[in-house]
Protein backbone atom coordinates (compact mmCIF):
# COMPACT_ATOMS: atom_id res chain seq x y z
CA UNK A 1 0.00 0.00 0.00
CA UNK A 2 1.06 3.54 -0.63
CA UNK A 3 1.17 6.36 1.88
CA UNK A 4 1.64 10.11 1.54
CA UNK A 5 2.59 12.26 4.50
CA UNK A 6 2.24 16.02 4.59
CA UNK A 7 3.40 17.28 7.97
CA UNK A 8 2.50 20.96 7.55
CA UNK A 9 -1.22 21.50 8.13
CA UNK A 10 -0.85 25.23 7.54
CA UNK A 11 1.75 27.73 6.37
CA UNK A 12 1.89 31.52 6.20
CA UNK A 13 4.29 33.07 3.73
CA UNK A 14 5.00 36.65 2.76
CA UNK A 15 4.10 37.59 -0.79
CA UNK A 16 6.98 37.26 -3.28
CA UNK A 17 8.89 34.85 -1.09
CA UNK A 18 9.58 31.29 -2.13
CA UNK A 19 7.77 28.53 -0.29
CA UNK A 20 8.43 24.83 0.10
CA UNK A 21 5.63 22.42 0.88
CA UNK A 22 6.81 19.12 2.28
CA UNK A 23 5.73 15.70 1.10
CA UNK A 24 7.13 12.27 1.88
CA UNK A 25 5.86 9.05 0.42
CA UNK A 26 6.10 5.37 1.07
CA UNK A 27 5.75 2.57 -1.44
CA UNK A 28 7.44 -0.70 -2.27
CA UNK A 29 6.80 -0.24 -5.98
CA UNK A 30 9.67 0.80 -8.21
CA UNK A 31 7.48 2.54 -10.78
CA UNK A 32 5.30 5.34 -9.47
CA UNK A 33 4.22 8.89 -10.10
CA UNK A 34 4.09 11.85 -7.77
CA UNK A 35 1.67 14.75 -8.13
CA UNK A 36 0.78 18.05 -6.60
CA UNK A 37 -2.73 19.46 -6.78
CA UNK A 38 -4.00 22.89 -5.73
CA UNK A 39 -7.46 23.37 -4.30
CA UNK A 40 -8.52 27.02 -4.05
CA UNK A 41 -11.48 28.10 -1.98
CA UNK A 42 -13.76 27.51 -4.96
CA UNK A 43 -13.20 23.77 -4.46
CA UNK A 44 -11.88 22.47 -7.75
CA UNK A 45 -8.72 20.38 -7.84
CA UNK A 46 -6.11 21.83 -10.15
CA UNK A 47 -3.22 19.68 -11.38
CA UNK A 48 0.10 21.48 -10.86
CA UNK A 49 2.99 19.14 -11.54
CA UNK A 50 3.95 15.52 -12.10
CA UNK A 51 7.17 13.58 -11.44
CA UNK A 52 7.76 10.03 -12.59
CA UNK A 53 9.91 7.78 -10.44
CA UNK A 54 12.34 7.18 -13.30
CA UNK A 55 12.64 10.84 -14.26
CA UNK A 56 16.17 11.93 -13.47
CA UNK A 57 15.48 15.64 -13.55
CA UNK A 58 13.17 17.48 -11.22
CA UNK A 59 9.89 18.48 -12.84
CA UNK A 60 9.21 22.16 -13.38
CA UNK A 61 6.07 24.01 -14.51
CA UNK A 62 6.40 27.76 -14.50
CA UNK A 63 6.77 28.90 -10.89
CA UNK A 64 6.32 25.35 -9.61
CA UNK A 65 9.08 22.83 -9.23
CA UNK A 66 9.14 19.45 -7.58
CA UNK A 67 12.20 18.68 -5.50
CA UNK A 68 12.40 14.92 -5.96
CA UNK A 69 14.76 13.10 -3.62
CA UNK A 70 14.24 9.42 -4.31
CA UNK A 71 16.52 8.04 -1.61
CA UNK A 72 14.74 10.10 1.02
CA UNK A 73 11.33 9.41 -0.53
CA UNK A 74 10.46 13.05 -0.60
CA UNK A 75 8.69 15.11 -3.25
CA UNK A 76 8.53 18.67 -1.98
CA UNK A 77 6.76 21.37 -3.97
CA UNK A 78 8.61 24.65 -4.37
CA UNK A 79 6.69 27.75 -5.41
CA UNK A 80 8.91 30.63 -6.40
CA UNK A 81 7.90 34.26 -5.99
CA UNK A 82 4.61 33.52 -4.26
CA UNK A 83 1.51 35.47 -5.18
CA UNK A 84 -1.74 36.18 -3.33
CA UNK A 85 -3.52 33.83 -5.72
CA UNK A 86 -1.38 30.96 -4.45
CA UNK A 87 -3.39 30.89 -1.23
CA UNK A 88 -5.10 27.49 -1.29
CA UNK A 89 -4.94 23.91 -0.06
CA UNK A 90 -2.17 21.88 -1.63
CA UNK A 91 -2.29 18.11 -1.89
CA UNK A 92 0.55 15.77 -2.61
CA UNK A 93 -0.49 12.49 -4.22
CA UNK A 94 1.00 9.40 -5.78
CA UNK A 95 0.05 6.53 -7.98
CA UNK A 96 1.71 3.28 -8.87
CA UNK A 97 1.62 1.73 -12.30
CA UNK A 98 -1.05 -0.91 -12.20
CA UNK A 99 -2.15 -1.89 -15.70
CA UNK A 100 -3.78 1.45 -16.37
CA UNK A 101 -5.44 1.85 -13.00
CA UNK A 102 -3.78 4.99 -11.78
CA UNK A 103 -5.77 5.57 -8.65
CA UNK A 104 -4.30 8.35 -6.56
CA UNK A 105 -3.32 8.19 -2.92
CA UNK A 106 -3.45 11.62 -1.30
CA UNK A 107 -1.92 13.28 1.71
CA UNK A 108 -3.97 15.32 4.16
CA UNK A 109 -2.98 18.59 2.54
CA UNK A 110 -1.29 21.86 3.52
CA UNK A 111 -3.22 25.10 3.69
CA UNK A 112 -1.02 27.86 2.31
CA UNK A 113 -1.82 31.49 3.06
CA UNK A 114 0.09 34.24 1.29
CA UNK A 115 0.35 37.43 3.30
CA UNK A 116 0.47 40.75 1.40
CA UNK B 1 -12.79 21.70 -24.51
CA UNK B 2 -15.20 21.27 -21.62
CA UNK B 3 -13.75 19.99 -18.37
CA UNK B 4 -15.12 17.42 -15.99
CA UNK B 5 -18.49 18.49 -14.66
CA UNK B 6 -20.35 17.31 -11.60
CA UNK B 7 -23.93 17.75 -10.51
CA UNK B 8 -25.18 18.89 -8.10
CA UNK B 9 -22.54 21.15 -6.62
CA UNK B 10 -24.10 20.82 -3.20
CA UNK B 11 -26.70 18.47 -1.75
CA UNK B 12 -28.24 18.47 1.69
CA UNK B 13 -30.30 15.43 2.60
CA UNK B 14 -31.58 13.75 5.72
CA UNK B 15 -30.25 10.51 7.08
CA UNK B 16 -31.97 7.60 5.39
CA UNK B 17 -32.67 9.40 2.15
CA UNK B 18 -31.19 8.61 -1.24
CA UNK B 19 -28.90 10.85 -3.24
CA UNK B 20 -27.49 10.43 -6.72
CA UNK B 21 -24.37 12.29 -7.81
CA UNK B 22 -23.51 12.68 -11.44
CA UNK B 23 -20.18 13.09 -13.22
CA UNK B 24 -19.62 13.96 -16.86
CA UNK B 25 -16.00 13.28 -17.82
CA UNK B 26 -14.06 15.00 -20.55
CA UNK B 27 -15.20 13.69 -23.91
CA UNK B 28 -13.08 10.77 -25.07
CA UNK B 29 -11.70 9.94 -21.63
CA UNK B 30 -12.12 6.24 -21.03
CA UNK B 31 -10.98 6.33 -17.42
CA UNK B 32 -13.26 7.72 -14.76
CA UNK B 33 -12.48 7.82 -11.06
CA UNK B 34 -14.52 8.68 -7.99
CA UNK B 35 -12.85 10.03 -4.85
CA UNK B 36 -14.21 11.31 -1.56
CA UNK B 37 -12.92 13.68 1.07
CA UNK B 38 -14.49 13.42 4.46
CA UNK B 39 -14.07 16.54 6.60
CA UNK B 40 -10.49 17.00 7.78
CA UNK B 41 -9.25 13.78 6.26
CA UNK B 42 -7.39 12.92 3.11
CA UNK B 43 -9.03 12.41 -0.24
CA UNK B 44 -9.68 8.72 -0.75
CA UNK B 45 -10.20 6.65 -3.85
CA UNK B 46 -13.59 5.03 -4.26
CA UNK B 47 -13.61 3.34 -7.65
CA UNK B 48 -12.36 3.35 -11.22
CA UNK B 49 -14.21 2.76 -14.47
CA UNK B 50 -12.66 1.95 -17.81
CA UNK B 51 -15.41 2.81 -20.25
CA UNK B 52 -18.50 1.17 -18.77
CA UNK B 53 -16.64 -1.49 -16.78
CA UNK B 54 -15.65 -1.27 -13.13
CA UNK B 55 -11.90 -1.79 -13.05
CA UNK B 56 -11.40 -1.34 -9.34
CA UNK B 57 -14.02 -0.73 -6.68
CA UNK B 58 -11.85 -1.54 -3.71
CA UNK B 59 -12.42 1.87 -2.16
CA UNK B 60 -16.20 1.71 -1.98
CA UNK B 61 -17.05 1.91 1.73
CA UNK B 62 -20.05 -0.44 1.77
CA UNK B 63 -22.99 -1.69 -0.23
CA UNK B 64 -24.97 1.49 0.32
CA UNK B 65 -22.89 2.97 -2.48
CA UNK B 66 -23.65 2.05 -6.08
CA UNK B 67 -21.78 3.44 -9.06
CA UNK B 68 -22.68 3.09 -12.69
CA UNK B 69 -21.32 4.39 -15.95
CA UNK B 70 -23.87 4.29 -18.69
CA UNK B 71 -22.44 3.49 -22.12
CA UNK B 72 -19.03 4.55 -21.00
CA UNK B 73 -20.00 8.21 -20.84
CA UNK B 74 -21.33 9.87 -17.69
CA UNK B 75 -21.28 8.18 -14.31
CA UNK B 76 -23.60 8.23 -11.33
CA UNK B 77 -22.87 7.47 -7.71
CA UNK B 78 -25.91 6.62 -5.62
CA UNK B 79 -25.93 6.54 -1.86
CA UNK B 80 -28.90 4.66 -0.43
CA UNK B 81 -29.70 5.05 2.41
CA UNK B 82 -27.42 7.94 3.33
CA UNK B 83 -25.76 8.02 6.75
CA UNK B 84 -24.21 10.92 8.63
CA UNK B 85 -20.67 9.67 7.95
CA UNK B 86 -21.28 9.92 4.21
CA UNK B 87 -20.99 13.70 4.43
CA UNK B 88 -18.05 15.06 2.51
CA UNK B 89 -16.95 16.21 -0.90
CA UNK B 90 -17.18 13.72 -3.75
CA UNK B 91 -14.80 14.28 -6.63
CA UNK B 92 -14.82 12.76 -10.05
CA UNK B 93 -11.76 12.64 -12.31
CA UNK B 94 -11.13 11.40 -15.81
CA UNK B 95 -8.12 10.55 -17.93
CA UNK B 96 -7.26 9.37 -21.42
CA UNK B 97 -6.17 5.83 -22.14
CA UNK B 98 -2.85 7.05 -23.47
CA UNK B 99 -2.07 9.31 -20.51
CA UNK B 100 -3.68 7.53 -17.63
CA UNK B 101 -1.66 9.38 -15.00
CA UNK B 102 -3.01 12.78 -16.05
CA UNK B 103 -6.29 12.97 -14.20
CA UNK B 104 -8.55 15.98 -14.56
CA UNK B 105 -10.80 16.64 -11.63
CA UNK B 106 -14.29 18.00 -11.50
CA UNK B 107 -15.31 20.70 -9.02
CA UNK B 108 -16.77 18.15 -6.61
CA UNK B 109 -20.16 17.66 -5.02
CA UNK B 110 -20.47 18.65 -1.39
CA UNK B 111 -22.83 16.20 0.31
CA UNK B 112 -24.24 17.04 3.71
CA UNK B 113 -26.28 14.41 5.52
CA UNK B 114 -28.23 15.73 8.51
Short mmCIF file of N, CA and C in Angstrom, two decimals, chain B residues 7-22 34 36 60 63-68 75-88 90 109-114:
data_model
loop_
_atom_site.label_atom_id
_atom_site.label_comp_id
_atom_site.label_asym_id
_atom_site.label_seq_id
_atom_site.Cartn_x
_atom_site.Cartn_y
_atom_site.Cartn_z
N UNK B 7 -22.63 17.20 -10.91
CA UNK B 7 -23.93 17.75 -10.51
C UNK B 7 -24.53 16.88 -9.44
N UNK B 8 -25.15 17.45 -8.37
CA UNK B 8 -25.18 18.89 -8.10
C UNK B 8 -23.87 19.35 -7.49
N UNK B 9 -23.75 20.64 -7.28
CA UNK B 9 -22.54 21.15 -6.62
C UNK B 9 -22.64 20.97 -5.12
N UNK B 10 -23.88 20.96 -4.62
CA UNK B 10 -24.10 20.82 -3.20
C UNK B 10 -25.44 20.12 -2.98
N UNK B 11 -25.46 19.18 -2.06
CA UNK B 11 -26.70 18.47 -1.75
C UNK B 11 -26.81 18.29 -0.25
N UNK B 12 -27.96 18.66 0.26
CA UNK B 12 -28.24 18.47 1.69
C UNK B 12 -29.42 17.52 1.80
N UNK B 13 -29.22 16.41 2.46
CA UNK B 13 -30.30 15.43 2.60
C UNK B 13 -30.35 14.94 4.04
N UNK B 14 -31.45 14.30 4.38
CA UNK B 14 -31.58 13.75 5.72
C UNK B 14 -31.10 12.30 5.74
N UNK B 15 -30.66 11.90 6.89
CA UNK B 15 -30.25 10.51 7.08
C UNK B 15 -31.37 9.59 6.63
N UNK B 16 -30.99 8.56 5.87
CA UNK B 16 -31.97 7.60 5.39
C UNK B 16 -32.47 7.87 3.99
N UNK B 17 -32.25 9.09 3.51
CA UNK B 17 -32.67 9.40 2.15
C UNK B 17 -31.66 8.90 1.13
N UNK B 18 -32.04 9.04 -0.12
CA UNK B 18 -31.19 8.61 -1.24
C UNK B 18 -30.70 9.82 -1.99
N UNK B 19 -29.46 9.76 -2.43
CA UNK B 19 -28.90 10.85 -3.24
C UNK B 19 -28.13 10.23 -4.40
N UNK B 20 -28.23 10.88 -5.54
CA UNK B 20 -27.49 10.43 -6.72
C UNK B 20 -26.61 11.58 -7.22
N UNK B 21 -25.35 11.31 -7.31
CA UNK B 21 -24.37 12.29 -7.81
C UNK B 21 -24.03 11.91 -9.25
N UNK B 22 -23.81 12.94 -10.04
CA UNK B 22 -23.51 12.68 -11.44
C UNK B 22 -22.18 13.30 -11.82
N UNK B 34 -13.81 7.99 -9.06
CA UNK B 34 -14.52 8.68 -7.99
C UNK B 34 -13.62 8.69 -6.75
N UNK B 36 -13.40 10.65 -2.59
CA UNK B 36 -14.21 11.31 -1.56
C UNK B 36 -13.28 11.89 -0.50
N UNK B 60 -14.79 1.46 -2.33
CA UNK B 60 -16.20 1.71 -1.98
C UNK B 60 -16.41 1.29 -0.53
N UNK B 63 -22.03 -1.45 0.84
CA UNK B 63 -22.99 -1.69 -0.23
C UNK B 63 -24.11 -0.66 -0.30
N UNK B 64 -24.01 0.39 0.49
CA UNK B 64 -24.97 1.49 0.32
C UNK B 64 -24.57 2.39 -0.85
N UNK B 65 -23.39 2.18 -1.37
CA UNK B 65 -22.89 2.97 -2.48
C UNK B 65 -22.95 2.14 -3.76
N UNK B 66 -23.55 2.74 -4.80
CA UNK B 66 -23.65 2.05 -6.08
C UNK B 66 -23.24 3.01 -7.19
N UNK B 67 -22.24 2.61 -7.96
CA UNK B 67 -21.78 3.44 -9.06
C UNK B 67 -22.07 2.77 -10.38
N UNK B 68 -22.43 3.59 -11.34
CA UNK B 68 -22.68 3.09 -12.69
C UNK B 68 -22.08 4.07 -13.70
N UNK B 75 -21.20 9.13 -15.41
CA UNK B 75 -21.28 8.18 -14.31
C UNK B 75 -22.17 8.74 -13.21
N UNK B 76 -22.82 7.83 -12.50
CA UNK B 76 -23.60 8.23 -11.33
C UNK B 76 -23.11 7.45 -10.12
N UNK B 77 -23.21 8.10 -8.98
CA UNK B 77 -22.87 7.47 -7.71
C UNK B 77 -24.07 7.67 -6.79
N UNK B 78 -24.71 6.56 -6.45
CA UNK B 78 -25.91 6.62 -5.62
C UNK B 78 -25.57 6.16 -4.21
N UNK B 79 -26.09 6.91 -3.26
CA UNK B 79 -25.93 6.54 -1.86
C UNK B 79 -27.33 6.28 -1.31
N UNK B 80 -27.57 5.05 -0.86
CA UNK B 80 -28.90 4.66 -0.43
C UNK B 80 -28.85 3.56 0.62
N UNK B 81 -29.30 3.77 1.84
CA UNK B 81 -29.70 5.05 2.41
C UNK B 81 -28.49 5.81 2.93
N UNK B 82 -28.55 7.12 2.88
CA UNK B 82 -27.42 7.94 3.33
C UNK B 82 -27.31 7.93 4.85
N UNK B 83 -26.06 7.94 5.33
CA UNK B 83 -25.76 8.02 6.75
C UNK B 83 -24.97 9.30 7.01
N UNK B 84 -24.91 9.68 8.28
CA UNK B 84 -24.21 10.92 8.63
C UNK B 84 -22.75 10.91 8.18
N UNK B 85 -22.10 9.75 8.29
CA UNK B 85 -20.67 9.67 7.95
C UNK B 85 -20.40 9.74 6.46
N UNK B 86 -21.46 9.78 5.66
CA UNK B 86 -21.28 9.92 4.21
C UNK B 86 -21.04 11.37 3.80
N UNK B 87 -21.22 12.28 4.73
CA UNK B 87 -20.99 13.70 4.43
C UNK B 87 -19.55 13.93 4.01
N UNK B 88 -19.39 14.76 3.00
CA UNK B 88 -18.05 15.06 2.51
C UNK B 88 -18.13 15.62 1.10
N UNK B 90 -17.38 14.82 -2.81
CA UNK B 90 -17.18 13.72 -3.75
C UNK B 90 -16.63 14.28 -5.05
N UNK B 109 -18.82 17.49 -5.58
CA UNK B 109 -20.16 17.66 -5.02
C UNK B 109 -20.04 17.60 -3.50
N UNK B 110 -20.50 18.65 -2.85
CA UNK B 110 -20.47 18.65 -1.39
C UNK B 110 -21.76 18.04 -0.89
N UNK B 111 -21.65 16.90 -0.23
CA UNK B 111 -22.83 16.20 0.31
C UNK B 111 -22.88 16.40 1.81
N UNK B 112 -24.02 16.88 2.28
CA UNK B 112 -24.24 17.04 3.71
C UNK B 112 -25.44 16.18 4.11
N UNK B 113 -25.21 15.26 5.02
CA UNK B 113 -26.28 14.41 5.52
C UNK B 113 -26.60 14.84 6.95
N UNK B 114 -27.85 15.21 7.19
CA UNK B 114 -28.23 15.73 8.51
C UNK B 114 -29.12 14.74 9.28
#
